[in-house]
Amino acid sequence: MFCVPKAALLHGKSVGFALQKSRFRNAKAQLSVFNRIIFTKLNRKSLIVSVEERLKIPARFLLELISYTEHRLFLITFFEIILNV
C-alpha cells in the first residue's frame, strides 16, 4: 500500500543502466574487429577531431554532447569503437 518513492526511483535507474550496459555489450560483440581494439585514454580534442572527420558530425555538437552528459566515459568508449581505435 505504501511505497517508498526513492527506492522505486533508484530501482528504475538501475534497470535503465542494466539495459544500457546490455545493449552496449551486444553492440561490442557484433563488431568483428572488437578483439583488436585497445581502449586508451585519448586526448579529448583529438578524439573530437577524429569523430568529426570520420562521421561528419560538427565538433561543437560533440563537445556539447560530451560536456552535458553524465555518461562521458560511455560516449568516449562508444566513439573509440566507432573509430576502431
PDB file of N, CA and C in Angstrom:
ATOM      1  N   MET A   1       0.813  -1.182   0.000  1.00  0.00           N
ATOM      2  CA  MET A   1       0.000   0.000   0.000  1.00  0.00           C
ATOM      3  C   MET A   1       0.867   1.260   0.000  1.00  0.00           C
ATOM      4  N   PHE A   2       1.848   1.272   0.911  1.00  0.00           N
ATOM      5  CA  PHE A   2       2.746   2.426   0.954  1.00  0.00           C
ATOM      6  C   PHE A   2       3.994   2.112   0.143  1.00  0.00           C
ATOM      7  N   CYS A   3       4.460   3.099  -0.536  1.00  0.00           N
ATOM      8  CA  CYS A   3       5.615   2.913  -1.406  1.00  0.00           C
ATOM      9  C   CYS A   3       6.670   3.961  -1.085  1.00  0.00           C
ATOM     10  N   VAL A   4       7.914   3.550  -1.085  1.00  0.00           N
ATOM     11  CA  VAL A   4       8.998   4.498  -0.871  1.00  0.00           C
ATOM     12  C   VAL A   4       9.432   4.995  -2.247  1.00  0.00           C
ATOM     13  N   PRO A   5       9.132   6.258  -2.573  1.00  0.00           N
ATOM     14  CA  PRO A   5       9.423   6.756  -3.928  1.00  0.00           C
ATOM     15  C   PRO A   5      10.898   6.709  -4.296  1.00  0.00           C
ATOM     16  N   LYS A   6      11.774   6.977  -3.307  1.00  0.00           N
ATOM     17  CA  LYS A   6      13.200   6.985  -3.605  1.00  0.00           C
ATOM     18  C   LYS A   6      13.672   5.601  -4.027  1.00  0.00           C
ATOM     19  N   ALA A   7      13.218   4.565  -3.317  1.00  0.00           N
ATOM     20  CA  ALA A   7      13.608   3.201  -3.651  1.00  0.00           C
ATOM     21  C   ALA A   7      13.103   2.817  -5.039  1.00  0.00           C
ATOM     22  N   ALA A   8      11.880   3.204  -5.350  1.00  0.00           N
ATOM     23  CA  ALA A   8      11.320   2.901  -6.668  1.00  0.00           C
ATOM     24  C   ALA A   8      12.099   3.626  -7.760  1.00  0.00           C
ATOM     25  N   LEU A   9      12.477   4.860  -7.501  1.00  0.00           N
ATOM     26  CA  LEU A   9      13.236   5.637  -8.472  1.00  0.00           C
ATOM     27  C   LEU A   9      14.609   5.024  -8.705  1.00  0.00           C
ATOM     28  N   LEU A  10      15.274   4.649  -7.616  1.00  0.00           N
ATOM     29  CA  LEU A  10      16.605   4.050  -7.747  1.00  0.00           C
ATOM     30  C   LEU A  10      16.542   2.711  -8.472  1.00  0.00           C
ATOM     31  N   HIS A  11      15.490   1.945  -8.212  1.00  0.00           N
ATOM     32  CA  HIS A  11      15.321   0.672  -8.911  1.00  0.00           C
ATOM     33  C   HIS A  11      15.159   0.915 -10.411  1.00  0.00           C
ATOM     34  N   GLY A  12      14.345   1.890 -10.753  1.00  0.00           N
ATOM     35  CA  GLY A  12      14.144   2.228 -12.164  1.00  0.00           C
ATOM     36  C   GLY A  12      15.434   2.681 -12.826  1.00  0.00           C
ATOM     37  N   LYS A  13      16.239   3.440 -12.086  1.00  0.00           N
ATOM     38  CA  LYS A  13      17.514   3.921 -12.609  1.00  0.00           C
ATOM     39  C   LYS A  13      18.463   2.749 -12.856  1.00  0.00           C
ATOM     40  N   SER A  14      18.539   1.818 -11.903  1.00  0.00           N
ATOM     41  CA  SER A  14      19.459   0.690 -12.066  1.00  0.00           C
ATOM     42  C   SER A  14      19.010  -0.220 -13.204  1.00  0.00           C
ATOM     43  N   VAL A  15      17.711  -0.363 -13.398  1.00  0.00           N
ATOM     44  CA  VAL A  15      17.204  -1.155 -14.523  1.00  0.00           C
ATOM     45  C   VAL A  15      17.605  -0.490 -15.838  1.00  0.00           C
ATOM     46  N   GLY A  16      17.488   0.841 -15.883  1.00  0.00           N
ATOM     47  CA  GLY A  16      17.882   1.583 -17.087  1.00  0.00           C
ATOM     48  C   GLY A  16      19.355   1.405 -17.398  1.00  0.00           C
ATOM     49  N   PHE A  17      20.210   1.470 -16.363  1.00  0.00           N
ATOM     50  CA  PHE A  17      21.640   1.279 -16.579  1.00  0.00           C
ATOM     51  C   PHE A  17      21.939  -0.145 -17.020  1.00  0.00           C
ATOM     52  N   ALA A  18      21.222  -1.109 -16.453  1.00  0.00           N
ATOM     53  CA  ALA A  18      21.433  -2.511 -16.839  1.00  0.00           C
ATOM     54  C   ALA A  18      21.072  -2.725 -18.309  1.00  0.00           C
ATOM     55  N   LEU A  19      19.970  -2.122 -18.757  1.00  0.00           N
ATOM     56  CA  LEU A  19      19.595  -2.231 -20.166  1.00  0.00           C
ATOM     57  C   LEU A  19      20.626  -1.576 -21.066  1.00  0.00           C
ATOM     58  N   GLN A  20      21.117  -0.417 -20.638  1.00  0.00           N
ATOM     59  CA  GLN A  20      22.127   0.286 -21.424  1.00  0.00           C
ATOM     60  C   GLN A  20      23.404  -0.548 -21.524  1.00  0.00           C
ATOM     61  N   LYS A  21      23.823  -1.142 -20.412  1.00  0.00           N
ATOM     62  CA  LYS A  21      25.010  -1.994 -20.418  1.00  0.00           C
ATOM     63  C   LYS A  21      24.812  -3.186 -21.344  1.00  0.00           C
ATOM     64  N   SER A  22      23.619  -3.779 -21.274  1.00  0.00           N
ATOM     65  CA  SER A  22      23.309  -4.944 -22.100  1.00  0.00           C
ATOM     66  C   SER A  22      23.371  -4.593 -23.581  1.00  0.00           C
ATOM     67  N   ARG A  23      22.773  -3.450 -23.955  1.00  0.00           N
ATOM     68  CA  ARG A  23      22.804  -3.028 -25.364  1.00  0.00           C
ATOM     69  C   ARG A  23      24.227  -2.739 -25.818  1.00  0.00           C
ATOM     70  N   PHE A  24      25.003  -2.100 -24.946  1.00  0.00           N
ATOM     71  CA  PHE A  24      26.376  -1.770 -25.280  1.00  0.00           C
ATOM     72  C   PHE A  24      27.203  -3.048 -25.451  1.00  0.00           C
ATOM     73  N   ARG A  25      26.990  -4.016 -24.558  1.00  0.00           N
ATOM     74  CA  ARG A  25      27.701  -5.291 -24.645  1.00  0.00           C
ATOM     75  C   ARG A  25      27.351  -6.017 -25.944  1.00  0.00           C
ATOM     76  N   ASN A  26      26.075  -6.004 -26.314  1.00  0.00           N
ATOM     77  CA  ASN A  26      25.651  -6.642 -27.558  1.00  0.00           C
ATOM     78  C   ASN A  26      26.270  -5.960 -28.769  1.00  0.00           C
ATOM     79  N   ALA A  27      26.347  -4.629 -28.730  1.00  0.00           N
ATOM     80  CA  ALA A  27      26.946  -3.890 -29.848  1.00  0.00           C
ATOM     81  C   ALA A  27      28.421  -4.224 -29.974  1.00  0.00           C
ATOM     82  N   LYS A  28      29.115  -4.339 -28.834  1.00  0.00           N
ATOM     83  CA  LYS A  28      30.536  -4.672 -28.874  1.00  0.00           C
ATOM     84  C   LYS A  28      30.739  -6.078 -29.435  1.00  0.00           C
ATOM     85  N   ALA A  29      29.863  -7.005 -29.053  1.00  0.00           N
ATOM     86  CA  ALA A  29      30.000  -8.388 -29.505  1.00  0.00           C
ATOM     87  C   ALA A  29      29.798  -8.513 -31.009  1.00  0.00           C
ATOM     88  N   GLN A  30      28.997  -7.619 -31.584  1.00  0.00           N
ATOM     89  CA  GLN A  30      28.725  -7.697 -33.013  1.00  0.00           C
ATOM     90  C   GLN A  30      29.852  -7.134 -33.868  1.00  0.00           C
ATOM     91  N   LEU A  31      30.769  -6.408 -33.256  1.00  0.00           N
ATOM     92  CA  LEU A  31      31.866  -5.837 -34.028  1.00  0.00           C
ATOM     93  C   LEU A  31      32.910  -6.919 -34.316  1.00  0.00           C
ATOM     94  N   SER A  32      33.222  -7.107 -35.573  1.00  0.00           N
ATOM     95  CA  SER A  32      34.184  -8.148 -35.934  1.00  0.00           C
ATOM     96  C   SER A  32      35.601  -7.780 -35.515  1.00  0.00           C
ATOM     97  N   VAL A  33      35.864  -6.486 -35.391  1.00  0.00           N
ATOM     98  CA  VAL A  33      37.213  -6.048 -35.053  1.00  0.00           C
ATOM     99  C   VAL A  33      37.384  -5.777 -33.564  1.00  0.00           C
ATOM    100  N   PHE A  34      36.389  -6.127 -32.763  1.00  0.00           N
ATOM    101  CA  PHE A  34      36.435  -5.757 -31.347  1.00  0.00           C
ATOM    102  C   PHE A  34      37.657  -6.322 -30.639  1.00  0.00           C
ATOM    103  N   ASN A  35      38.080  -7.512 -30.993  1.00  0.00           N
ATOM    104  CA  ASN A  35      39.227  -8.122 -30.317  1.00  0.00           C
ATOM    105  C   ASN A  35      40.519  -7.349 -30.569  1.00  0.00           C
ATOM    106  N   ARG A  36      40.554  -6.551 -31.632  1.00  0.00           N
ATOM    107  CA  ARG A  36      41.760  -5.788 -31.950  1.00  0.00           C
ATOM    108  C   ARG A  36      41.726  -4.384 -31.378  1.00  0.00           C
ATOM    109  N   ILE A  37      40.623  -3.980 -30.763  1.00  0.00           N
ATOM    110  CA  ILE A  37      40.505  -2.611 -30.237  1.00  0.00           C
ATOM    111  C   ILE A  37      41.207  -2.538 -28.885  1.00  0.00           C
ATOM    112  N   ILE A  38      42.079  -1.567 -28.756  1.00  0.00           N
ATOM    113  CA  ILE A  38      42.741  -1.318 -27.476  1.00  0.00           C
ATOM    114  C   ILE A  38      42.195   0.006 -26.959  1.00  0.00           C
ATOM    115  N   PHE A  39      41.575  -0.047 -25.794  1.00  0.00           N
ATOM    116  CA  PHE A  39      40.994   1.165 -25.233  1.00  0.00           C
ATOM    117  C   PHE A  39      42.072   1.964 -24.512  1.00  0.00           C
ATOM    118  N   THR A  40      42.246   3.164 -24.958  1.00  0.00           N
ATOM    119  CA  THR A  40      43.232   4.045 -24.338  1.00  0.00           C
ATOM    120  C   THR A  40      42.561   5.349 -23.965  1.00  0.00           C
ATOM    121  N   LYS A  41      43.195   6.082 -23.069  1.00  0.00           N
ATOM    122  CA  LYS A  41      42.685   7.408 -22.722  1.00  0.00           C
ATOM    123  C   LYS A  41      43.180   8.363 -23.795  1.00  0.00           C
ATOM    124  N   LEU A  42      42.261   8.828 -24.606  1.00  0.00           N
ATOM    125  CA  LEU A  42      42.633   9.741 -25.676  1.00  0.00           C
ATOM    126  C   LEU A  42      42.467  11.177 -25.244  1.00  0.00           C
ATOM    127  N   ASN A  43      43.252  12.020 -25.829  1.00  0.00           N
ATOM    128  CA  ASN A  43      43.064  13.449 -25.631  1.00  0.00           C
ATOM    129  C   ASN A  43      41.695  13.806 -26.191  1.00  0.00           C
ATOM    130  N   ARG A  44      40.891  14.524 -25.429  1.00  0.00           N
ATOM    131  CA  ARG A  44      39.518  14.818 -25.845  1.00  0.00           C
ATOM    132  C   ARG A  44      39.476  15.561 -27.179  1.00  0.00           C
ATOM    133  N   LYS A  45      40.406  16.472 -27.371  1.00  0.00           N
ATOM    134  CA  LYS A  45      40.402  17.247 -28.610  1.00  0.00           C
ATOM    135  C   LYS A  45      40.697  16.360 -29.818  1.00  0.00           C
ATOM    136  N   SER A  46      41.664  15.468 -29.710  1.00  0.00           N
ATOM    137  CA  SER A  46      41.989  14.587 -30.842  1.00  0.00           C
ATOM    138  C   SER A  46      40.844  13.622 -31.127  1.00  0.00           C
ATOM    139  N   LEU A  47      40.161  13.193 -30.072  1.00  0.00           N
ATOM    140  CA  LEU A  47      39.004  12.314 -30.261  1.00  0.00           C
ATOM    141  C   LEU A  47      37.903  13.052 -31.013  1.00  0.00           C
ATOM    142  N   ILE A  48      37.642  14.290 -30.621  1.00  0.00           N
ATOM    143  CA  ILE A  48      36.613  15.088 -31.281  1.00  0.00           C
ATOM    144  C   ILE A  48      36.957  15.289 -32.753  1.00  0.00           C
ATOM    145  N   VAL A  49      38.204  15.604 -33.029  1.00  0.00           N
ATOM    146  CA  VAL A  49      38.622  15.826 -34.418  1.00  0.00           C
ATOM    147  C   VAL A  49      38.457  14.545 -35.226  1.00  0.00           C
ATOM    148  N   SER A  50      38.837  13.405 -34.653  1.00  0.00           N
ATOM    149  CA  SER A  50      38.710  12.125 -35.352  1.00  0.00           C
ATOM    150  C   SER A  50      37.254  11.795 -35.651  1.00  0.00           C
ATOM    151  N   VAL A  51      36.397  11.982 -34.652  1.00  0.00           N
ATOM    152  CA  VAL A  51      34.971  11.689 -34.840  1.00  0.00           C
ATOM    153  C   VAL A  51      34.386  12.636 -35.873  1.00  0.00           C
ATOM    154  N   GLU A  52      34.776  13.900 -35.780  1.00  0.00           N
ATOM    155  CA  GLU A  52      34.251  14.897 -36.714  1.00  0.00           C
ATOM    156  C   GLU A  52      34.636  14.544 -38.151  1.00  0.00           C
ATOM    157  N   GLU A  53      35.872  14.126 -38.368  1.00  0.00           N
ATOM    158  CA  GLU A  53      36.332  13.783 -39.710  1.00  0.00           C
ATOM    159  C   GLU A  53      35.655  12.524 -40.247  1.00  0.00           C
ATOM    160  N   ARG A  54      35.559  11.503 -39.403  1.00  0.00           N
ATOM    161  CA  ARG A  54      35.030  10.220 -39.876  1.00  0.00           C
ATOM    162  C   ARG A  54      33.515  10.193 -40.005  1.00  0.00           C
ATOM    163  N   LEU A  55      32.822  10.827 -39.076  1.00  0.00           N
ATOM    164  CA  LEU A  55      31.357  10.742 -39.059  1.00  0.00           C
ATOM    165  C   LEU A  55      30.681  11.985 -39.610  1.00  0.00           C
ATOM    166  N   LYS A  56      31.461  12.989 -39.939  1.00  0.00           N
ATOM    167  CA  LYS A  56      30.917  14.245 -40.471  1.00  0.00           C
ATOM    168  C   LYS A  56      29.933  14.896 -39.496  1.00  0.00           C
ATOM    169  N   ILE A  57      30.268  14.856 -38.214  1.00  0.00           N
ATOM    170  CA  ILE A  57      29.450  15.487 -37.170  1.00  0.00           C
ATOM    171  C   ILE A  57      30.204  16.737 -36.703  1.00  0.00           C
ATOM    172  N   PRO A  58      29.545  17.881 -36.639  1.00  0.00           N
ATOM    173  CA  PRO A  58      30.229  19.111 -36.217  1.00  0.00           C
ATOM    174  C   PRO A  58      30.839  18.980 -34.815  1.00  0.00           C
ATOM    175  N   ALA A  59      32.046  19.501 -34.659  1.00  0.00           N
ATOM    176  CA  ALA A  59      32.759  19.397 -33.378  1.00  0.00           C
ATOM    177  C   ALA A  59      31.986  20.065 -32.251  1.00  0.00           C
ATOM    178  N   ARG A  60      31.326  21.191 -32.525  1.00  0.00           N
ATOM    179  CA  ARG A  60      30.609  21.869 -31.436  1.00  0.00           C
ATOM    180  C   ARG A  60      29.496  20.987 -30.885  1.00  0.00           C
ATOM    181  N   PHE A  61      28.843  20.197 -31.754  1.00  0.00           N
ATOM    182  CA  PHE A  61      27.800  19.286 -31.285  1.00  0.00           C
ATOM    183  C   PHE A  61      28.410  18.208 -30.394  1.00  0.00           C
ATOM    184  N   LEU A  62      29.538  17.652 -30.795  1.00  0.00           N
ATOM    185  CA  LEU A  62      30.186  16.611 -29.996  1.00  0.00           C
ATOM    186  C   LEU A  62      30.661  17.149 -28.655  1.00  0.00           C
ATOM    187  N   LEU A  63      31.219  18.357 -28.657  1.00  0.00           N
ATOM    188  CA  LEU A  63      31.676  18.956 -27.394  1.00  0.00           C
ATOM    189  C   LEU A  63      30.507  19.191 -26.452  1.00  0.00           C
ATOM    190  N   GLU A  64      29.389  19.668 -26.977  1.00  0.00           N
ATOM    191  CA  GLU A  64      28.197  19.868 -26.146  1.00  0.00           C
ATOM    192  C   GLU A  64      27.701  18.533 -25.600  1.00  0.00           C
ATOM    193  N   LEU A  65      27.689  17.532 -26.445  1.00  0.00           N
ATOM    194  CA  LEU A  65      27.214  16.211 -26.044  1.00  0.00           C
ATOM    195  C   LEU A  65      28.062  15.644 -24.920  1.00  0.00           C
ATOM    196  N   ILE A  66      29.378  15.746 -25.050  1.00  0.00           N
ATOM    197  CA  ILE A  66      30.273  15.201 -24.028  1.00  0.00           C
ATOM    198  C   ILE A  66      30.228  16.041 -22.752  1.00  0.00           C
ATOM    199  N   SER A  67      30.146  17.367 -22.878  1.00  0.00           N
ATOM    200  CA  SER A  67      30.183  18.198 -21.680  1.00  0.00           C
ATOM    201  C   SER A  67      28.881  18.155 -20.885  1.00  0.00           C
ATOM    202  N   TYR A  68      27.749  17.910 -21.528  1.00  0.00           N
ATOM    203  CA  TYR A  68      26.470  17.924 -20.820  1.00  0.00           C
ATOM    204  C   TYR A  68      26.001  16.553 -20.355  1.00  0.00           C
ATOM    205  N   THR A  69      26.622  15.512 -20.815  1.00  0.00           N
ATOM    206  CA  THR A  69      26.138  14.185 -20.457  1.00  0.00           C
ATOM    207  C   THR A  69      26.785  13.691 -19.172  1.00  0.00           C
ATOM    208  N   GLU A  70      26.086  12.833 -18.474  1.00  0.00           N
ATOM    209  CA  GLU A  70      26.630  12.219 -17.264  1.00  0.00           C
ATOM    210  C   GLU A  70      27.439  10.972 -17.607  1.00  0.00           C
ATOM    211  N   HIS A  71      27.317  10.536 -18.846  1.00  0.00           N
ATOM    212  CA  HIS A  71      27.957   9.280 -19.243  1.00  0.00           C
ATOM    213  C   HIS A  71      29.128   9.552 -20.180  1.00  0.00           C
ATOM    214  N   ARG A  72      30.058  10.381 -19.742  1.00  0.00           N
ATOM    215  CA  ARG A  72      31.188  10.750 -20.603  1.00  0.00           C
ATOM    216  C   ARG A  72      32.013   9.536 -21.006  1.00  0.00           C
ATOM    217  N   LEU A  73      32.306   8.676 -20.043  1.00  0.00           N
ATOM    218  CA  LEU A  73      33.131   7.501 -20.344  1.00  0.00           C
ATOM    219  C   LEU A  73      32.447   6.617 -21.370  1.00  0.00           C
ATOM    220  N   PHE A  74      31.126   6.447 -21.236  1.00  0.00           N
ATOM    221  CA  PHE A  74      30.366   5.650 -22.201  1.00  0.00           C
ATOM    222  C   PHE A  74      30.486   6.248 -23.600  1.00  0.00           C
ATOM    223  N   LEU A  75      30.322   7.570 -23.714  1.00  0.00           N
ATOM    224  CA  LEU A  75      30.396   8.230 -25.019  1.00  0.00           C
ATOM    225  C   LEU A  75      31.786   8.108 -25.626  1.00  0.00           C
ATOM    226  N   ILE A  76      32.818   8.319 -24.807  1.00  0.00           N
ATOM    227  CA  ILE A  76      34.179   8.239 -25.329  1.00  0.00           C
ATOM    228  C   ILE A  76      34.470   6.817 -25.786  1.00  0.00           C
ATOM    229  N   THR A  77      34.044   5.811 -25.019  1.00  0.00           N
ATOM    230  CA  THR A  77      34.242   4.421 -25.414  1.00  0.00           C
ATOM    231  C   THR A  77      33.466   4.108 -26.686  1.00  0.00           C
ATOM    232  N   PHE A  78      32.254   4.647 -26.790  1.00  0.00           N
ATOM    233  CA  PHE A  78      31.438   4.456 -27.983  1.00  0.00           C
ATOM    234  C   PHE A  78      32.143   5.032 -29.216  1.00  0.00           C
ATOM    235  N   PHE A  79      32.700   6.245 -29.069  1.00  0.00           N
ATOM    236  CA  PHE A  79      33.416   6.855 -30.184  1.00  0.00           C
ATOM    237  C   PHE A  79      34.661   6.044 -30.548  1.00  0.00           C
ATOM    238  N   GLU A  80      35.345   5.504 -29.535  1.00  0.00           N
ATOM    239  CA  GLU A  80      36.531   4.692 -29.819  1.00  0.00           C
ATOM    240  C   GLU A  80      36.152   3.450 -30.616  1.00  0.00           C
ATOM    241  N   ILE A  81      35.012   2.846 -30.292  1.00  0.00           N
ATOM    242  CA  ILE A  81      34.565   1.664 -31.030  1.00  0.00           C
ATOM    243  C   ILE A  81      34.235   2.046 -32.470  1.00  0.00           C
ATOM    244  N   ILE A  82      33.535   3.148 -32.643  1.00  0.00           N
ATOM    245  CA  ILE A  82      33.178   3.585 -33.996  1.00  0.00           C
ATOM    246  C   ILE A  82      34.425   3.837 -34.835  1.00  0.00           C
ATOM    247  N   LEU A  83      35.422   4.431 -34.204  1.00  0.00           N
ATOM    248  CA  LEU A  83      36.632   4.803 -34.929  1.00  0.00           C
ATOM    249  C   LEU A  83      37.639   3.656 -35.022  1.00  0.00           C
ATOM    250  N   ASN A  84      37.330   2.543 -34.372  1.00  0.00           N
ATOM    251  CA  ASN A  84      38.245   1.393 -34.325  1.00  0.00           C
ATOM    252  C   ASN A  84      39.613   1.787 -33.800  1.00  0.00           C
ATOM    253  N   VAL A  85      39.616   2.524 -32.694  1.00  0.00           N
ATOM    254  CA  VAL A  85      40.876   2.989 -32.098  1.00  0.00           C
ATOM    255  C   VAL A  85      41.502   1.849 -31.334  1.00  0.00           C
TER     256      VAL A  85
END
